[in-house]
């Protein structure tokens, strides 16, 4: 895969916009899904794209302003938080009729990408369900950050990235798939704010729901209240820090957004012992007294990062 960073000189596209273009290797074209272009655009009212045919599949995720899309006989008005799927082999027209538009976009191809796209369009239409659209927008943001940092990945990993996009696009047939979408958003928010106090209102805002409806839905889908879920994630992170660092209990409490007393109480209630006792039970030392502290294999500790 060849990566080329460009600030595109397109009508209506502001200079702070960016785009990455990719040239797939023959193996990727034959066997995998692959990304051909991804970008983050800031646009004026002069921005417009009209095509009768363009090979890749397109994802649009609006961050601010309004993006108008004419596609499959419908006229759509995408606002902040909205997302849309377009098979560019069909006629399409998207444009801004006012300043202040900001959006992410991604083109991809490969394998049976168009067949899957057509299946989704036939069963769900081009608009992405609201909660899934929020998760998809965050995914595109993180994907762009990945390339901003100059990172590269294998053809297989890039193909998995497109599979992940399909997971966000496909609503499934039951409540489990729909639930997974907004739970992903919540988990991402918790991970991004792991060192802060997280409130019910903040979590509800992250998925654009009222606190009342969000709390009821989250409890139904996970078995935990939102705050209980956030605390579980924080405790998982605290356990990792207890095993893998020499930080004091006070420092770990701060790193997970708790007061010292609050952390001790929550941890003890959840684990049946204090953090210090848990640390001593779940760590072993190497034969070298000056060597690193390692997680105990006999305890069956899950040291996966969350």
PDB file of C-alpha atoms in Angstrom:
ATOM      1  CA  UNK A   1       0.000   0.000   0.000  1.00  0.00           C
ATOM      2  CA  UNK A   2       1.341   3.414  -0.948  1.00  0.00           C
ATOM      3  CA  UNK A   3       0.208   6.323   1.211  1.00  0.00           C
ATOM      4  CA  UNK A   4       0.167   9.891  -0.054  1.00  0.00           C
ATOM      5  CA  UNK A   5      -0.847  12.832   2.139  1.00  0.00           C
ATOM      6  CA  UNK A   6      -2.435  15.755   0.364  1.00  0.00           C
ATOM      7  CA  UNK A   7      -4.081  19.022   1.189  1.00  0.00           C
ATOM      8  CA  UNK A   8      -6.454  19.106  -1.728  1.00  0.00           C
ATOM      9  CA  UNK A   9      -7.139  22.218  -3.793  1.00  0.00           C
ATOM     10  CA  UNK A  10     -10.799  21.590  -4.497  1.00  0.00           C
ATOM     11  CA  UNK A  11     -13.437  24.300  -4.895  1.00  0.00           C
ATOM     12  CA  UNK A  12     -15.040  24.998  -1.546  1.00  0.00           C
ATOM     13  CA  UNK A  13     -12.493  22.984   0.458  1.00  0.00           C
ATOM     14  CA  UNK A  14     -10.525  25.005   3.007  1.00  0.00           C
ATOM     15  CA  UNK A  15      -6.749  24.673   3.310  1.00  0.00           C
ATOM     16  CA  UNK A  16      -6.880  23.117   6.776  1.00  0.00           C
ATOM     17  CA  UNK A  17      -8.598  20.094   5.231  1.00  0.00           C
ATOM     18  CA  UNK A  18      -6.572  16.928   4.643  1.00  0.00           C
ATOM     19  CA  UNK A  19      -6.789  13.700   2.691  1.00  0.00           C
ATOM     20  CA  UNK A  20      -4.841  10.457   2.349  1.00  0.00           C
ATOM     21  CA  UNK A  21      -4.792   8.522  -0.911  1.00  0.00           C
ATOM     22  CA  UNK A  22      -3.803   4.859  -1.074  1.00  0.00           C
ATOM     23  CA  UNK A  23      -2.578   2.680  -3.915  1.00  0.00           C
ATOM     24  CA  UNK A  24      -3.328  -0.977  -3.121  1.00  0.00           C
ATOM     25  CA  UNK A  25      -0.892  -3.746  -3.905  1.00  0.00           C
ATOM     26  CA  UNK A  26      -2.040  -6.466  -6.339  1.00  0.00           C
ATOM     27  CA  UNK A  27      -2.552  -8.932  -3.487  1.00  0.00           C
ATOM     28  CA  UNK A  28      -4.909  -6.540  -1.712  1.00  0.00           C
ATOM     29  CA  UNK A  29      -6.873  -5.915  -4.900  1.00  0.00           C
ATOM     30  CA  UNK A  30      -7.298  -9.635  -5.404  1.00  0.00           C
ATOM     31  CA  UNK A  31      -7.953 -10.893  -1.877  1.00  0.00           C
ATOM     32  CA  UNK A  32      -8.837  -8.143   0.582  1.00  0.00           C
ATOM     33  CA  UNK A  33     -10.864  -5.059   1.313  1.00  0.00           C
ATOM     34  CA  UNK A  34      -8.754  -1.919   1.057  1.00  0.00           C
ATOM     35  CA  UNK A  35      -9.085   1.814   1.636  1.00  0.00           C
ATOM     36  CA  UNK A  36      -8.486   4.072  -1.366  1.00  0.00           C
ATOM     37  CA  UNK A  37      -8.974   7.471   0.265  1.00  0.00           C
ATOM     38  CA  UNK A  38      -9.824   9.011   3.627  1.00  0.00           C
ATOM     39  CA  UNK A  39     -10.156  12.668   4.521  1.00  0.00           C
ATOM     40  CA  UNK A  40     -11.305  15.344   6.905  1.00  0.00           C
ATOM     41  CA  UNK A  41     -12.845  18.295   5.084  1.00  0.00           C
ATOM     42  CA  UNK A  42     -13.787  21.802   6.134  1.00  0.00           C
ATOM     43  CA  UNK A  43     -15.947  23.363   3.431  1.00  0.00           C
ATOM     44  CA  UNK A  44     -17.667  26.534   2.313  1.00  0.00           C
ATOM     45  CA  UNK A  45     -20.925  26.834   0.419  1.00  0.00           C
ATOM     46  CA  UNK A  46     -18.980  26.324  -2.821  1.00  0.00           C
ATOM     47  CA  UNK A  47     -18.247  22.645  -2.173  1.00  0.00           C
ATOM     48  CA  UNK A  48     -19.951  20.063  -4.409  1.00  0.00           C
ATOM     49  CA  UNK A  49     -19.279  16.641  -5.935  1.00  0.00           C
ATOM     50  CA  UNK A  50     -21.448  15.236  -8.740  1.00  0.00           C
ATOM     51  CA  UNK A  51     -20.683  11.873 -10.332  1.00  0.00           C
ATOM     52  CA  UNK A  52     -22.487   9.430 -12.574  1.00  0.00           C
ATOM     53  CA  UNK A  53     -19.993   6.693 -11.757  1.00  0.00           C
ATOM     54  CA  UNK A  54     -17.018   6.267  -9.426  1.00  0.00           C
ATOM     55  CA  UNK A  55     -15.686   2.865  -8.473  1.00  0.00           C
ATOM     56  CA  UNK A  56     -15.271   2.899  -4.651  1.00  0.00           C
ATOM     57  CA  UNK A  57     -17.881   2.655  -1.906  1.00  0.00           C
ATOM     58  CA  UNK A  58     -18.221   5.899   0.084  1.00  0.00           C
ATOM     59  CA  UNK A  59     -18.876   6.636   3.753  1.00  0.00           C
ATOM     60  CA  UNK A  60     -19.836  10.184   4.796  1.00  0.00           C
ATOM     61  CA  UNK A  61     -19.846  11.274   8.455  1.00  0.00           C
ATOM     62  CA  UNK A  62     -20.821  14.873   9.223  1.00  0.00           C
ATOM     63  CA  UNK A  63     -19.185  16.621  12.172  1.00  0.00           C
ATOM     64  CA  UNK A  64     -20.659  20.107  11.815  1.00  0.00           C
ATOM     65  CA  UNK A  65     -22.860  22.091   9.471  1.00  0.00           C
ATOM     66  CA  UNK A  66     -25.028  20.515   6.790  1.00  0.00           C
ATOM     67  CA  UNK A  67     -24.161  18.218   3.884  1.00  0.00           C
ATOM     68  CA  UNK A  68     -26.889  17.708   1.281  1.00  0.00           C
ATOM     69  CA  UNK A  69     -26.928  14.437  -0.641  1.00  0.00           C
ATOM     70  CA  UNK A  70     -29.019  13.458  -3.666  1.00  0.00           C
ATOM     71  CA  UNK A  71     -28.913   9.693  -4.084  1.00  0.00           C
ATOM     72  CA  UNK A  72     -31.216   6.933  -5.288  1.00  0.00           C
ATOM     73  CA  UNK A  73     -34.064   9.321  -5.924  1.00  0.00           C
ATOM     74  CA  UNK A  74     -33.928  10.813  -2.430  1.00  0.00           C
ATOM     75  CA  UNK A  75     -32.681  14.156  -1.117  1.00  0.00           C
ATOM     76  CA  UNK A  76     -30.987  13.938   2.270  1.00  0.00           C
ATOM     77  CA  UNK A  77     -29.879  16.630   4.696  1.00  0.00           C
ATOM     78  CA  UNK A  78     -27.044  15.295   6.850  1.00  0.00           C
ATOM     79  CA  UNK A  79     -26.376  17.225  10.057  1.00  0.00           C
ATOM     80  CA  UNK A  80     -23.770  16.799  12.794  1.00  0.00           C
ATOM     81  CA  UNK A  81     -23.694  13.173  13.915  1.00  0.00           C
ATOM     82  CA  UNK A  82     -25.289  11.801  10.741  1.00  0.00           C
ATOM     83  CA  UNK A  83     -23.650   9.246   8.460  1.00  0.00           C
ATOM     84  CA  UNK A  84     -24.463   7.801   5.052  1.00  0.00           C
ATOM     85  CA  UNK A  85     -23.431   4.899   2.817  1.00  0.00           C
ATOM     86  CA  UNK A  86     -23.156   5.464  -0.957  1.00  0.00           C
ATOM     87  CA  UNK A  87     -22.314   3.012  -3.730  1.00  0.00           C
ATOM     88  CA  UNK A  88     -20.518   5.435  -6.031  1.00  0.00           C
ATOM     89  CA  UNK A  89     -21.133   3.262  -9.067  1.00  0.00           C
ATOM     90  CA  UNK A  90     -24.609   4.799  -8.958  1.00  0.00           C
ATOM     91  CA  UNK A  91     -25.268   8.503  -9.746  1.00  0.00           C
ATOM     92  CA  UNK A  92     -24.797  10.702  -6.683  1.00  0.00           C
ATOM     93  CA  UNK A  93     -24.477  14.374  -5.819  1.00  0.00           C
ATOM     94  CA  UNK A  94     -23.394  15.831  -2.483  1.00  0.00           C
ATOM     95  CA  UNK A  95     -22.803  19.456  -1.700  1.00  0.00           C
ATOM     96  CA  UNK A  96     -22.899  22.257   0.850  1.00  0.00           C
ATOM     97  CA  UNK A  97     -25.243  25.197   0.442  1.00  0.00           C
ATOM     98  CA  UNK A  98     -23.760  27.123   3.383  1.00  0.00           C
ATOM     99  CA  UNK A  99     -20.421  27.701   5.067  1.00  0.00           C
ATOM    100  CA  UNK A 100     -19.328  25.755   8.148  1.00  0.00           C
ATOM    101  CA  UNK A 101     -19.477  22.181   6.826  1.00  0.00           C
ATOM    102  CA  UNK A 102     -17.060  19.710   8.423  1.00  0.00           C
ATOM    103  CA  UNK A 103     -17.108  15.996   7.652  1.00  0.00           C
ATOM    104  CA  UNK A 104     -15.076  12.811   7.427  1.00  0.00           C
ATOM    105  CA  UNK A 105     -15.213  10.608   4.361  1.00  0.00           C
ATOM    106  CA  UNK A 106     -13.762   7.278   3.383  1.00  0.00           C
ATOM    107  CA  UNK A 107     -13.626   5.385   0.077  1.00  0.00           C
ATOM    108  CA  UNK A 108     -12.962   1.655  -0.010  1.00  0.00           C
ATOM    109  CA  UNK A 109     -13.094  -1.266  -2.424  1.00  0.00           C
ATOM    110  CA  UNK A 110     -12.090  -4.889  -2.754  1.00  0.00           C
ATOM    111  CA  UNK A 111     -13.335  -8.434  -2.462  1.00  0.00           C
ATOM    112  CA  UNK A 112     -17.161  -8.330  -2.414  1.00  0.00           C
ATOM    113  CA  UNK A 113     -17.389  -4.794  -1.025  1.00  0.00           C
ATOM    114  CA  UNK A 114     -20.040  -3.678  -3.505  1.00  0.00           C
ATOM    115  CA  UNK A 115     -22.171  -6.768  -2.954  1.00  0.00           C
ATOM    116  CA  UNK A 116     -22.174  -6.147   0.806  1.00  0.00           C
ATOM    117  CA  UNK A 117     -22.892  -2.459   0.204  1.00  0.00           C
ATOM    118  CA  UNK A 118     -25.860  -3.309  -2.014  1.00  0.00           C
ATOM    119  CA  UNK A 119     -27.179  -5.763   0.587  1.00  0.00           C
ATOM    120  CA  UNK A 120     -27.061  -3.096   3.298  1.00  0.00           C
ATOM    121  CA  UNK A 121     -28.679  -0.505   1.028  1.00  0.00           C
ATOM    122  CA  UNK A 122     -31.457  -2.934   0.093  1.00  0.00           C
ATOM    123  CA  UNK A 123     -32.301  -3.821   3.690  1.00  0.00           C
ATOM    124  CA  UNK A 124     -31.529  -0.614   5.573  1.00  0.00           C
ATOM    125  CA  UNK A 125     -31.256   2.231   3.078  1.00  0.00           C
ATOM    126  CA  UNK A 126     -28.330   4.638   2.804  1.00  0.00           C
ATOM    127  CA  UNK A 127     -28.721   6.420   6.167  1.00  0.00           C
ATOM    128  CA  UNK A 128     -26.849   4.926   9.121  1.00  0.00           C
ATOM    129  CA  UNK A 129     -28.793   4.477  12.365  1.00  0.00           C
ATOM    130  CA  UNK A 130     -28.074   7.392  14.725  1.00  0.00           C
ATOM    131  CA  UNK A 131     -26.161   5.547  17.426  1.00  0.00           C
ATOM    132  CA  UNK A 132     -24.153   3.576  14.890  1.00  0.00           C
ATOM    133  CA  UNK A 133     -23.405   6.790  13.013  1.00  0.00           C
ATOM    134  CA  UNK A 134     -21.814   8.237  16.165  1.00  0.00           C
ATOM    135  CA  UNK A 135     -19.642   5.143  16.592  1.00  0.00           C
ATOM    136  CA  UNK A 136     -18.718   5.164  12.910  1.00  0.00           C
ATOM    137  CA  UNK A 137     -17.706   8.824  13.102  1.00  0.00           C
ATOM    138  CA  UNK A 138     -15.406   8.094  16.032  1.00  0.00           C
ATOM    139  CA  UNK A 139     -13.935   5.160  14.156  1.00  0.00           C
ATOM    140  CA  UNK A 140     -13.126   7.306  11.118  1.00  0.00           C
ATOM    141  CA  UNK A 141     -11.626   9.957  13.400  1.00  0.00           C
ATOM    142  CA  UNK A 142      -9.313   7.399  15.023  1.00  0.00           C
ATOM    143  CA  UNK A 143      -8.431   5.894  11.643  1.00  0.00           C
ATOM    144  CA  UNK A 144      -7.401   9.316  10.377  1.00  0.00           C
ATOM    145  CA  UNK A 145      -5.365   9.908  13.532  1.00  0.00           C
ATOM    146  CA  UNK A 146      -3.608   6.591  12.870  1.00  0.00           C
ATOM    147  CA  UNK A 147      -2.426   7.869   9.487  1.00  0.00           C
ATOM    148  CA  UNK A 148      -1.700  11.356  10.869  1.00  0.00           C
ATOM    149  CA  UNK A 149       0.847   9.706  13.164  1.00  0.00           C
ATOM    150  CA  UNK A 150       2.615   8.207  10.156  1.00  0.00           C
ATOM    151  CA  UNK A 151       1.657   4.648  11.017  1.00  0.00           C
ATOM    152  CA  UNK A 152       1.181   1.873   8.480  1.00  0.00           C
ATOM    153  CA  UNK A 153      -0.443  -1.544   8.657  1.00  0.00           C
ATOM    154  CA  UNK A 154      -0.491  -4.835   6.794  1.00  0.00           C
ATOM    155  CA  UNK A 155      -2.942  -5.538   3.994  1.00  0.00           C
ATOM    156  CA  UNK A 156      -4.717  -7.951   6.300  1.00  0.00           C
ATOM    157  CA  UNK A 157      -5.067  -5.386   9.091  1.00  0.00           C
ATOM    158  CA  UNK A 158      -6.343  -2.803   6.637  1.00  0.00           C
ATOM    159  CA  UNK A 159      -8.924  -5.310   5.440  1.00  0.00           C
ATOM    160  CA  UNK A 160      -9.990  -5.878   9.048  1.00  0.00           C
ATOM    161  CA  UNK A 161     -10.439  -2.130   9.376  1.00  0.00           C
ATOM    162  CA  UNK A 162     -12.964  -2.203   6.524  1.00  0.00           C
ATOM    163  CA  UNK A 163     -14.689  -5.196   8.119  1.00  0.00           C
ATOM    164  CA  UNK A 164     -15.052  -3.039  11.222  1.00  0.00           C
ATOM    165  CA  UNK A 165     -16.750  -0.383   9.102  1.00  0.00           C
ATOM    166  CA  UNK A 166     -19.219  -2.976   7.839  1.00  0.00           C
ATOM    167  CA  UNK A 167     -19.932  -3.925  11.440  1.00  0.00           C
ATOM    168  CA  UNK A 168     -20.954  -0.348  12.171  1.00  0.00           C
ATOM    169  CA  UNK A 169     -23.033  -0.152   8.998  1.00  0.00           C
ATOM    170  CA  UNK A 170     -24.938  -3.387   9.428  1.00  0.00           C
ATOM    171  CA  UNK A 171     -27.710  -3.026  12.004  1.00  0.00           C
ATOM    172  CA  UNK A 172     -28.298  -6.783  12.279  1.00  0.00           C
ATOM    173  CA  UNK A 173     -31.615  -8.424  13.000  1.00  0.00           C
ATOM    174  CA  UNK A 174     -31.885  -8.118  16.752  1.00  0.00           C
ATOM    175  CA  UNK A 175     -31.205  -5.793  19.648  1.00  0.00           C
ATOM    176  CA  UNK A 176     -27.709  -7.134  20.303  1.00  0.00           C
ATOM    177  CA  UNK A 177     -26.186  -5.542  17.212  1.00  0.00           C
ATOM    178  CA  UNK A 178     -27.865  -2.203  17.833  1.00  0.00           C
ATOM    179  CA  UNK A 179     -26.794  -2.254  21.467  1.00  0.00           C
ATOM    180  CA  UNK A 180     -23.161  -2.965  20.560  1.00  0.00           C
ATOM    181  CA  UNK A 181     -22.936   0.261  18.581  1.00  0.00           C
ATOM    182  CA  UNK A 182     -23.695   2.754  21.320  1.00  0.00           C
ATOM    183  CA  UNK A 183     -21.925   0.649  23.935  1.00  0.00           C
ATOM    184  CA  UNK A 184     -18.782   0.985  21.804  1.00  0.00           C
ATOM    185  CA  UNK A 185     -19.208   4.762  21.944  1.00  0.00           C
ATOM    186  CA  UNK A 186     -19.623   4.659  25.730  1.00  0.00           C
ATOM    187  CA  UNK A 187     -16.595   2.407  26.161  1.00  0.00           C
ATOM    188  CA  UNK A 188     -14.535   4.751  24.015  1.00  0.00           C
ATOM    189  CA  UNK A 189     -15.668   7.750  26.044  1.00  0.00           C
ATOM    190  CA  UNK A 190     -14.737   6.012  29.305  1.00  0.00           C
ATOM    191  CA  UNK A 191     -11.305   5.053  27.966  1.00  0.00           C
ATOM    192  CA  UNK A 192     -10.682   8.624  26.818  1.00  0.00           C
ATOM    193  CA  UNK A 193     -11.674  10.021  30.230  1.00  0.00           C
ATOM    194  CA  UNK A 194     -10.380   7.213  32.441  1.00  0.00           C
ATOM    195  CA  UNK A 195      -8.575   9.656  34.751  1.00  0.00           C
ATOM    196  CA  UNK A 196     -11.641  11.837  35.321  1.00  0.00           C
ATOM    197  CA  UNK A 197     -14.845  11.614  37.279  1.00  0.00           C
ATOM    198  CA  UNK A 198     -17.508  10.438  34.805  1.00  0.00           C
ATOM    199  CA  UNK A 199     -21.160  11.304  35.350  1.00  0.00           C
ATOM    200  CA  UNK A 200     -24.356   9.793  34.004  1.00  0.00           C
ATOM    201  CA  UNK A 201     -25.128  13.053  32.208  1.00  0.00           C
ATOM    202  CA  UNK A 202     -21.777  13.012  30.377  1.00  0.00           C
ATOM    203  CA  UNK A 203     -22.282   9.442  29.199  1.00  0.00           C
ATOM    204  CA  UNK A 204     -25.819  10.191  28.013  1.00  0.00           C
ATOM    205  CA  UNK A 205     -24.581  13.243  26.115  1.00  0.00           C
ATOM    206  CA  UNK A 206     -21.946  11.101  24.370  1.00  0.00           C
ATOM    207  CA  UNK A 207     -24.726   9.122  22.644  1.00  0.00           C
ATOM    208  CA  UNK A 208     -27.237  11.990  22.371  1.00  0.00           C
ATOM    209  CA  UNK A 209     -29.836  10.505  24.727  1.00  0.00           C
ATOM    210  CA  UNK A 210     -31.594  11.852  27.789  1.00  0.00           C
ATOM    211  CA  UNK A 211     -30.157  10.587  31.068  1.00  0.00           C
ATOM    212  CA  UNK A 212     -33.426   8.793  31.866  1.00  0.00           C
ATOM    213  CA  UNK A 213     -33.751   6.886  28.594  1.00  0.00           C
ATOM    214  CA  UNK A 214     -30.018   6.200  28.343  1.00  0.00           C
ATOM    215  CA  UNK A 215     -29.865   4.773  31.860  1.00  0.00           C
ATOM    216  CA  UNK A 216     -32.843   2.467  31.286  1.00  0.00           C
ATOM    217  CA  UNK A 217     -31.583   1.281  27.898  1.00  0.00           C
ATOM    218  CA  UNK A 218     -28.020   0.711  29.095  1.00  0.00           C
ATOM    219  CA  UNK A 219     -29.192  -1.299  32.115  1.00  0.00           C
ATOM    220  CA  UNK A 220     -31.413  -3.404  29.841  1.00  0.00           C
ATOM    221  CA  UNK A 221     -28.630  -4.096  27.332  1.00  0.00           C
ATOM    222  CA  UNK A 222     -25.700  -4.714  29.705  1.00  0.00           C
ATOM    223  CA  UNK A 223     -27.117  -5.561  33.117  1.00  0.00           C
ATOM    224  CA  UNK A 224     -25.179  -2.640  34.631  1.00  0.00           C
ATOM    225  CA  UNK A 225     -26.051   0.951  35.275  1.00  0.00           C
ATOM    226  CA  UNK A 226     -23.873   3.331  33.214  1.00  0.00           C
ATOM    227  CA  UNK A 227     -21.910   4.462  36.261  1.00  0.00           C
ATOM    228  CA  UNK A 228     -21.410   0.849  37.397  1.00  0.00           C
ATOM    229  CA  UNK A 229     -20.073   0.016  33.941  1.00  0.00           C
ATOM    230  CA  UNK A 230     -17.709   2.996  33.997  1.00  0.00           C
ATOM    231  CA  UNK A 231     -16.437   1.982  37.428  1.00  0.00           C
ATOM    232  CA  UNK A 232     -15.826  -1.589  36.242  1.00  0.00           C
ATOM    233  CA  UNK A 233     -13.727  -0.278  33.360  1.00  0.00           C
ATOM    234  CA  UNK A 234     -11.809   1.965  35.735  1.00  0.00           C
ATOM    235  CA  UNK A 235     -11.166  -0.947  38.098  1.00  0.00           C
ATOM    236  CA  UNK A 236      -9.894  -3.070  35.200  1.00  0.00           C
ATOM    237  CA  UNK A 237      -7.439  -0.289  34.388  1.00  0.00           C
ATOM    238  CA  UNK A 238      -6.491   0.054  38.057  1.00  0.00           C
ATOM    239  CA  UNK A 239      -5.679  -3.661  38.215  1.00  0.00           C
ATOM    240  CA  UNK A 240      -3.369  -3.294  35.244  1.00  0.00           C
ATOM    241  CA  UNK A 241      -1.593  -0.415  36.978  1.00  0.00           C
ATOM    242  CA  UNK A 242      -1.354  -2.368  40.237  1.00  0.00           C
ATOM    243  CA  UNK A 243       0.370  -5.237  38.454  1.00  0.00           C
ATOM    244  CA  UNK A 244       2.504  -3.401  35.911  1.00  0.00           C
ATOM    245  CA  UNK A 245       3.630  -0.245  37.707  1.00  0.00           C
ATOM    246  CA  UNK A 246       5.197   0.796  40.993  1.00  0.00           C
ATOM    247  CA  UNK A 247       2.771   3.674  41.426  1.00  0.00           C
ATOM    248  CA  UNK A 248       1.336   4.195  44.869  1.00  0.00           C
ATOM    249  CA  UNK A 249      -2.322   3.480  45.624  1.00  0.00           C
ATOM    250  CA  UNK A 250      -2.894   7.239  45.845  1.00  0.00           C
ATOM    251  CA  UNK A 251      -1.416   7.746  42.364  1.00  0.00           C
ATOM    252  CA  UNK A 252      -3.505   4.931  40.889  1.00  0.00           C
ATOM    253  CA  UNK A 253      -6.630   6.416  42.466  1.00  0.00           C
ATOM    254  CA  UNK A 254      -5.823   9.713  40.728  1.00  0.00           C
ATOM    255  CA  UNK A 255      -5.082   7.964  37.419  1.00  0.00           C
ATOM    256  CA  UNK A 256      -8.555   6.405  37.493  1.00  0.00           C
ATOM    257  CA  UNK A 257     -10.470   9.514  38.524  1.00  0.00           C
ATOM    258  CA  UNK A 258     -11.224   8.589  42.139  1.00  0.00           C
ATOM    259  CA  UNK A 259     -10.500  10.100  45.508  1.00  0.00           C
ATOM    260  CA  UNK A 260      -8.248   7.922  47.640  1.00  0.00           C
ATOM    261  CA  UNK A 261     -11.032   6.895  50.026  1.00  0.00           C
ATOM    262  CA  UNK A 262     -13.516   6.384  47.192  1.00  0.00           C
ATOM    263  CA  UNK A 263     -11.088   4.142  45.326  1.00  0.00           C
ATOM    264  CA  UNK A 264     -10.313   2.032  48.386  1.00  0.00           C
ATOM    265  CA  UNK A 265     -14.006   1.550  49.134  1.00  0.00           C
ATOM    266  CA  UNK A 266     -15.000   0.711  45.554  1.00  0.00           C
ATOM    267  CA  UNK A 267     -12.080  -1.661  45.007  1.00  0.00           C
ATOM    268  CA  UNK A 268     -12.585  -3.474  48.318  1.00  0.00           C
ATOM    269  CA  UNK A 269     -16.312  -3.913  47.708  1.00  0.00           C
ATOM    270  CA  UNK A 270     -15.658  -5.302  44.223  1.00  0.00           C
ATOM    271  CA  UNK A 271     -12.674  -7.552  44.980  1.00  0.00           C
ATOM    272  CA  UNK A 272     -13.115  -8.442  48.632  1.00  0.00           C
ATOM    273  CA  UNK A 273      -9.723  -7.037  49.611  1.00  0.00           C
ATOM    274  CA  UNK A 274      -7.803  -3.776  49.529  1.00  0.00           C
ATOM    275  CA  UNK A 275      -5.826  -2.698  46.461  1.00  0.00           C
ATOM    276  CA  UNK A 276      -2.569  -3.244  48.310  1.00  0.00           C
ATOM    277  CA  UNK A 277      -3.529  -6.791  49.292  1.00  0.00           C
ATOM    278  CA  UNK A 278      -4.713  -7.531  45.744  1.00  0.00           C
ATOM    279  CA  UNK A 279      -1.400  -6.242  44.349  1.00  0.00           C
ATOM    280  CA  UNK A 280       0.606  -8.481  46.677  1.00  0.00           C
ATOM    281  CA  UNK A 281      -1.506 -11.523  45.781  1.00  0.00           C
ATOM    282  CA  UNK A 282      -1.243 -11.040  42.031  1.00  0.00           C
ATOM    283  CA  UNK A 283       2.421 -10.214  41.556  1.00  0.00           C
ATOM    284  CA  UNK A 284       5.567 -12.318  41.567  1.00  0.00           C
ATOM    285  CA  UNK A 285       9.134 -11.165  41.246  1.00  0.00           C
ATOM    286  CA  UNK A 286      11.790 -12.422  38.886  1.00  0.00           C
ATOM    287  CA  UNK A 287      14.796 -14.308  40.225  1.00  0.00           C
ATOM    288  CA  UNK A 288      16.719 -11.047  39.861  1.00  0.00           C
ATOM    289  CA  UNK A 289      15.717  -8.956  42.910  1.00  0.00           C
ATOM    290  CA  UNK A 290      16.259  -5.839  40.818  1.00  0.00           C
ATOM    291  CA  UNK A 291      14.273  -7.213  37.874  1.00  0.00           C
ATOM    292  CA  UNK A 292      10.776  -6.151  36.839  1.00  0.00           C
ATOM    293  CA  UNK A 293       7.678  -7.185  38.686  1.00  0.00           C
ATOM    294  CA  UNK A 294       5.639  -9.630  36.599  1.00  0.00           C
ATOM    295  CA  UNK A 295       2.004 -10.720  36.744  1.00  0.00           C
ATOM    296  CA  UNK A 296       1.423 -14.014  38.479  1.00  0.00           C
ATOM    297  CA  UNK A 297       0.593 -16.795  36.010  1.00  0.00           C
ATOM    298  CA  UNK A 298      -0.866 -18.973  38.748  1.00  0.00           C
ATOM    299  CA  UNK A 299      -3.588 -16.491  39.592  1.00  0.00           C
ATOM    300  CA  UNK A 300      -5.104 -16.445  36.103  1.00  0.00           C
ATOM    301  CA  UNK A 301      -5.080 -12.667  36.044  1.00  0.00           C
ATOM    302  CA  UNK A 302      -6.455 -10.954  32.950  1.00  0.00           C
ATOM    303  CA  UNK A 303      -3.867  -8.282  32.132  1.00  0.00           C
ATOM    304  CA  UNK A 304      -5.510  -7.185  28.914  1.00  0.00           C
ATOM    305  CA  UNK A 305      -5.610  -3.414  28.431  1.00  0.00           C
ATOM    306  CA  UNK A 306      -9.098  -1.917  28.489  1.00  0.00           C
TER     307      UNK A 306
END
